[in-house]
Every structure is written in C-alpha cells, then in structure tokens.
Short mmCIF file of C-alpha atoms and ligand atoms in Angstrom, two decimals:
data_model
loop_
_atom_site.label_atom_id
_atom_site.label_comp_id
_atom_site.label_asym_id
_atom_site.label_seq_id
_atom_site.Cartn_x
_atom_site.Cartn_y
_atom_site.Cartn_z
CA MET A 300 -74.58 -38.18 4.08
CA LEU A 301 -72.28 -35.23 4.53
CA TRP A 302 -70.25 -36.81 7.10
CA TYR A 303 -69.72 -40.21 4.61
CA ARG A 304 -68.54 -37.66 1.51
CA CYS A 305 -65.95 -36.31 3.85
CA ALA A 306 -64.76 -39.22 5.27
CA MET A 307 -64.14 -40.67 1.02
CA HIS A 308 -60.91 -39.88 -0.22
CA PRO A 309 -61.32 -36.86 -2.68
CA LEU A 310 -59.69 -38.01 -5.58
CA ILE A 311 -62.22 -41.18 -5.69
CA GLU A 312 -64.99 -39.11 -7.58
CA THR A 313 -62.30 -38.08 -10.07
CA LEU A 314 -61.72 -41.15 -10.78
CA ARG A 315 -64.71 -42.79 -10.48
CA ALA A 316 -65.33 -40.20 -13.33
CA ALA A 317 -62.69 -41.23 -15.67
CA VAL A 318 -63.58 -45.10 -15.08
CA ALA A 319 -67.61 -44.31 -16.53
CA CYS A 320 -65.90 -43.41 -19.61
CA LEU A 321 -63.91 -46.76 -20.39
CA PRO A 322 -65.69 -49.43 -21.90
CA ARG A 323 -68.38 -50.86 -19.78
CA GLY A 324 -67.18 -53.98 -19.41
CA LEU A 325 -63.70 -52.38 -17.96
CA ALA A 326 -65.74 -50.07 -15.71
CA GLU A 327 -67.56 -53.20 -14.09
CA HIS A 328 -65.03 -55.06 -13.61
CA ILE A 329 -62.93 -52.13 -11.73
CA GLU A 330 -66.47 -51.68 -9.85
CA GLY A 331 -66.14 -55.27 -8.47
CA VAL A 332 -62.50 -54.93 -7.74
CA VAL A 333 -63.58 -51.78 -5.77
CA ALA A 334 -66.30 -53.50 -4.02
CA GLU A 335 -63.99 -56.03 -3.27
CA ALA A 336 -60.78 -54.16 -2.20
CA ARG A 337 -63.12 -52.43 0.36
CA ARG A 338 -64.28 -55.66 1.86
CA LEU A 339 -60.52 -57.01 1.95
CA ALA A 340 -59.56 -53.76 3.77
CA LEU A 341 -61.62 -54.35 6.37
CA LEU A 342 -60.75 -57.53 6.92
CA HIS A 343 -57.38 -57.07 6.99
CA GLY A 344 -57.01 -53.75 8.61
CA VAL A 345 -55.99 -51.61 6.18
CA ASP A 346 -57.39 -48.12 5.23
CA GLU A 347 -60.53 -49.20 3.40
CA GLU A 348 -60.42 -45.21 1.18
CA ARG A 349 -56.56 -46.08 0.18
CA ALA A 350 -57.56 -49.24 -0.62
CA ALA A 351 -60.55 -47.64 -2.80
CA LEU A 352 -59.09 -45.27 -4.50
CA ALA A 353 -56.16 -48.00 -5.65
CA ALA A 354 -59.08 -49.97 -7.04
CA TRP A 355 -59.80 -47.04 -8.92
CA GLY A 356 -56.80 -46.38 -10.40
CA HIS A 357 -55.35 -49.52 -11.14
CA ASP A 358 -56.82 -50.31 -14.97
CA ILE A 359 -57.06 -46.69 -16.35
CA ALA A 360 -54.42 -47.55 -18.64
CA ARG A 361 -56.07 -51.23 -19.39
CA THR A 362 -57.60 -50.42 -22.91
CA LEU A 363 -54.19 -49.82 -24.58
CA SER A 364 -53.04 -52.09 -27.26
CA PRO A 365 -49.54 -53.45 -26.76
CA SER A 366 -48.17 -50.97 -29.28
CA GLU A 367 -49.67 -48.03 -27.58
CA LEU A 368 -48.60 -49.48 -24.14
CA LEU A 369 -45.37 -49.83 -25.19
CA ALA A 370 -45.23 -46.23 -26.84
CA GLU A 371 -46.48 -44.58 -23.79
CA ALA A 372 -43.96 -46.34 -21.56
CA ARG A 373 -41.08 -45.04 -23.96
CA ARG A 374 -43.24 -41.16 -23.45
CA LEU A 375 -43.49 -41.34 -20.17
CA GLY A 376 -39.51 -42.44 -19.54
CA LEU A 377 -40.26 -46.10 -18.02
CA ALA A 378 -38.10 -48.92 -18.53
CA VAL A 379 -39.03 -51.74 -20.44
CA ASP A 380 -37.50 -54.93 -19.72
CA PRO A 381 -37.45 -57.80 -22.61
CA VAL A 382 -40.55 -59.82 -20.76
CA GLU A 383 -42.10 -56.26 -20.93
CA GLU A 384 -41.34 -55.82 -24.80
CA GLU A 385 -42.89 -59.49 -25.01
CA ALA A 386 -46.39 -58.95 -23.36
CA PRO A 387 -46.83 -55.35 -22.89
CA ILE A 388 -50.21 -55.72 -21.04
CA LEU A 389 -47.79 -55.87 -18.19
CA LEU A 390 -46.69 -52.59 -18.71
CA HIS A 391 -50.53 -51.25 -18.31
CA GLY A 392 -49.97 -51.05 -14.29
CA PRO A 393 -46.82 -49.33 -14.48
CA ILE A 394 -48.47 -46.87 -17.04
CA ALA A 395 -51.36 -46.56 -14.77
CA ALA A 396 -49.46 -45.68 -11.20
CA ALA A 397 -47.55 -42.76 -13.48
CA LEU A 398 -50.48 -41.53 -14.70
CA LEU A 399 -51.75 -41.36 -11.72
CA SER A 400 -49.19 -39.38 -10.17
CA ARG A 401 -48.74 -36.96 -13.33
CA ASP A 402 -52.57 -36.58 -14.35
CA TYR A 403 -54.25 -36.83 -10.65
CA GLY A 404 -51.98 -35.81 -8.65
CA ILE A 405 -51.91 -39.20 -6.39
CA ASP A 406 -48.36 -38.90 -4.27
CA ASP A 407 -49.42 -41.50 -2.43
CA ALA A 408 -46.50 -43.92 -3.08
CA GLU A 409 -48.08 -47.62 -1.41
CA VAL A 410 -51.26 -46.11 -3.68
CA LEU A 411 -49.24 -45.75 -6.60
CA ALA A 412 -47.64 -48.88 -5.72
CA VAL A 413 -50.66 -51.07 -6.04
CA ALA A 414 -51.09 -50.05 -9.56
CA ARG A 415 -47.80 -50.71 -10.68
CA TYR A 416 -47.37 -54.03 -9.43
CA HIS A 417 -50.69 -55.47 -10.02
CA THR A 418 -49.64 -56.97 -13.28
CA THR A 419 -46.77 -58.92 -11.97
CA ALA A 420 -46.49 -58.65 -8.01
CA ARG A 421 -43.74 -58.39 -6.15
CA ALA A 422 -41.55 -59.40 -3.13
CA GLY A 423 -42.13 -57.57 -0.06
CA MET A 424 -45.41 -56.02 -0.70
CA SER A 425 -47.45 -54.14 1.27
CA THR A 426 -50.90 -55.32 2.78
CA LEU A 427 -52.56 -52.61 0.93
CA GLU A 428 -51.09 -53.75 -2.29
CA LYS A 429 -52.26 -57.09 -1.55
CA VAL A 430 -55.50 -56.57 -0.48
CA VAL A 431 -55.81 -54.98 -4.16
CA PHE A 432 -54.03 -57.36 -5.81
CA VAL A 433 -56.00 -59.90 -4.58
CA ALA A 434 -59.71 -57.99 -5.25
CA ASP A 435 -58.38 -57.62 -8.75
CA LYS A 436 -58.19 -61.50 -9.31
CA ILE A 437 -61.69 -62.70 -7.16
CA GLU A 438 -64.21 -59.92 -8.37
CA ALA A 439 -67.00 -61.62 -10.14
CA GLY A 440 -66.26 -61.09 -13.66
CA LYS A 441 -63.13 -62.27 -12.97
CA VAL A 442 -64.11 -65.79 -11.45
CA ARG A 443 -67.25 -66.47 -13.83
CA ALA A 444 -64.04 -66.31 -16.46
CA GLU A 445 -61.51 -68.52 -14.88
CA PRO A 446 -63.72 -70.61 -12.66
CA ALA A 447 -60.36 -71.87 -11.36
CA LEU A 448 -59.77 -68.31 -9.49
CA ALA A 449 -62.82 -69.47 -6.92
CA ARG A 450 -59.76 -71.34 -5.09
CA VAL A 451 -58.26 -67.74 -4.52
CA ARG A 452 -61.37 -66.26 -3.37
CA GLN A 453 -61.96 -68.80 -1.17
CA LEU A 454 -58.77 -67.66 0.84
CA ALA A 455 -58.69 -64.37 0.30
CA ASP A 456 -60.45 -63.69 3.51
CA ARG A 457 -58.31 -65.32 5.73
CA ASP A 458 -55.34 -65.48 4.39
CA LEU A 459 -53.87 -62.63 1.23
CA ASN A 460 -50.46 -64.41 1.51
CA ALA A 461 -51.86 -68.39 0.91
CA ALA A 462 -54.36 -66.66 -1.95
CA ILE A 463 -51.79 -64.61 -3.87
CA LEU A 464 -49.61 -67.91 -3.38
CA GLU A 465 -52.67 -69.93 -5.22
CA HIS A 466 -52.75 -67.44 -7.97
CA LEU A 467 -49.38 -67.19 -9.01
CA GLY A 468 -49.28 -70.87 -9.20
CA GLN A 469 -52.17 -70.95 -11.32
CA HIS A 470 -50.44 -68.26 -13.35
CA LEU A 471 -47.32 -70.46 -13.22
CA VAL A 472 -49.00 -73.43 -14.96
CA GLU A 473 -51.07 -71.28 -17.45
CA ALA A 474 -47.40 -69.74 -18.11
CA SER A 475 -45.49 -72.93 -18.44
CA ARG A 476 -48.85 -74.43 -20.41
CA ARG A 477 -48.66 -71.41 -23.44
CA GLY A 478 -45.06 -70.51 -23.33
CA TRP A 479 -45.22 -67.03 -21.85
CA PRO A 480 -42.06 -65.77 -20.34
CA LEU A 481 -42.25 -64.94 -16.30
CA HIS A 482 -41.97 -61.43 -15.20
CA ALA A 483 -38.86 -61.42 -12.40
CA ASN A 484 -41.17 -59.89 -10.51
CA THR A 485 -43.45 -62.60 -10.23
CA VAL A 486 -40.56 -65.26 -9.39
CA ALA A 487 -39.63 -62.98 -7.05
CA ALA A 488 -42.99 -62.08 -5.03
CA ARG A 489 -43.68 -65.95 -5.32
CA ASN A 490 -40.19 -67.44 -3.96
CA HIS A 491 -40.71 -64.21 -0.97
CA LEU A 492 -43.54 -65.66 -0.19
CA LEU A 493 -42.78 -69.37 -0.27
CA LEU A 494 -39.32 -68.63 2.00
CA ALA A 495 -41.47 -66.57 4.88
CA ARG A 496 -44.60 -69.35 4.60
CA ALA A 497 -41.18 -71.87 5.17
CA GLY A 498 -39.72 -69.74 8.03
CA ARG A 499 -36.86 -68.77 5.51
CA GLY A 500 -37.63 -65.12 5.40
CA GLN A 501 -40.39 -62.43 6.63
CA ASP A 502 -42.91 -61.01 4.86
FE1 FE2 B 1754 -55.05 -54.76 -15.11
FE1 FE2 B 1755 -58.23 -55.16 -12.82
#
C-alpha cells in the first residue's frame, strides 16, 4: 500500500477529513464526484490525482446560506456581480477556490479553477475543469434527483464537450422556465462550445 499512499496527492487526506465533517448527503455527493472524476480523468487523459483533489474540494463552501455566501465573498474580497447577488448559490464555487488556496495551501491554478467555475462553467475550460464539472453533474445522487442528467452521463465517457453542452442546454431550459438569470460565464461557455463544434473557434 505504501506506493499508493505516496502516489496520492498529499492534500487529499486533509480534504477528505474536512468533507467527513460535512452533512452526510453532501459528503456522499462529494465522494460520488471524486469517483466519477477519477474515472473520467483516466478516460480523457488528465491527471487522476489532480482531478480527485479538485473534486474533494469543489463543494467545501456548499453548506453556507445565501446571506453567509454573500458575507463570506465580501470578507474574501471577491467581486460579486448582480447575477450572483440574485443567486448567491453561484458563489460557493469562487468561495471554495479562495478557501482551498488560503486555508489548504493549494496553489495549482487549474485545480483552483475547477472549484471556482464548477457553478457556472466558463469559456475555454481546461480538460481537468471539464472532467470535474461533468463528474459533478453525473454522480449517482444527482442523476437520481434529476433524471434528465442521465443524458449527460451517456455523453460524458466519449465527449466531454457534448456532455457539457447537454447540461448547459438543460440549465437554459430550466432557467427560462423559472425566470432565473443566466450567469455571463455560463452563456460564454455555451457559445464557446457551440462555435467550436461549428468549426468557428477552437476549444
Ligand atoms: Fe457545487
Ligand atoms: Fe458538487
């Protein structure tokens, strides 16, 4: 077992212990995302340990209430745009990234970007970001709660961009039905992937 423990990212154990203190449902979600992120990392050729580390950390601020998210964002000096004021849940990604850097000493910019943008996506995501973004949407508990995500899961193994476009399309329909504003990063992410698919831009 020693070789395996040496291969594991040293901060994973620290984050795993922090996750164990979160409410059970959230901890189970995060464990599911880690498993999916490891699986997708191997399929799509990104570092499994970095994917696992980002997955362990992505939801560490998920238990904060809307008012706590707004207060914490201000404490951390994060810019809060009007859409985030309206939907503070979007801030649990940027706040997680700030905490992973400040409190856990993570300095891998790509891992921090995974946490930061997992709530909105963004144009030009790295493959690592895409792996964990998709893993977050297709873990078993999420798919049980939102059966339409099974389509995202079907696409994820062979085409991460198609899986993300499917998820963003579903989000667009839901946002339109419920009258939610769309975050600028979400619109930019979808346009970026659609244009790349049409051959008008690189991904
Ligand atoms: Fe999240
Ligand atoms: Fe999550």
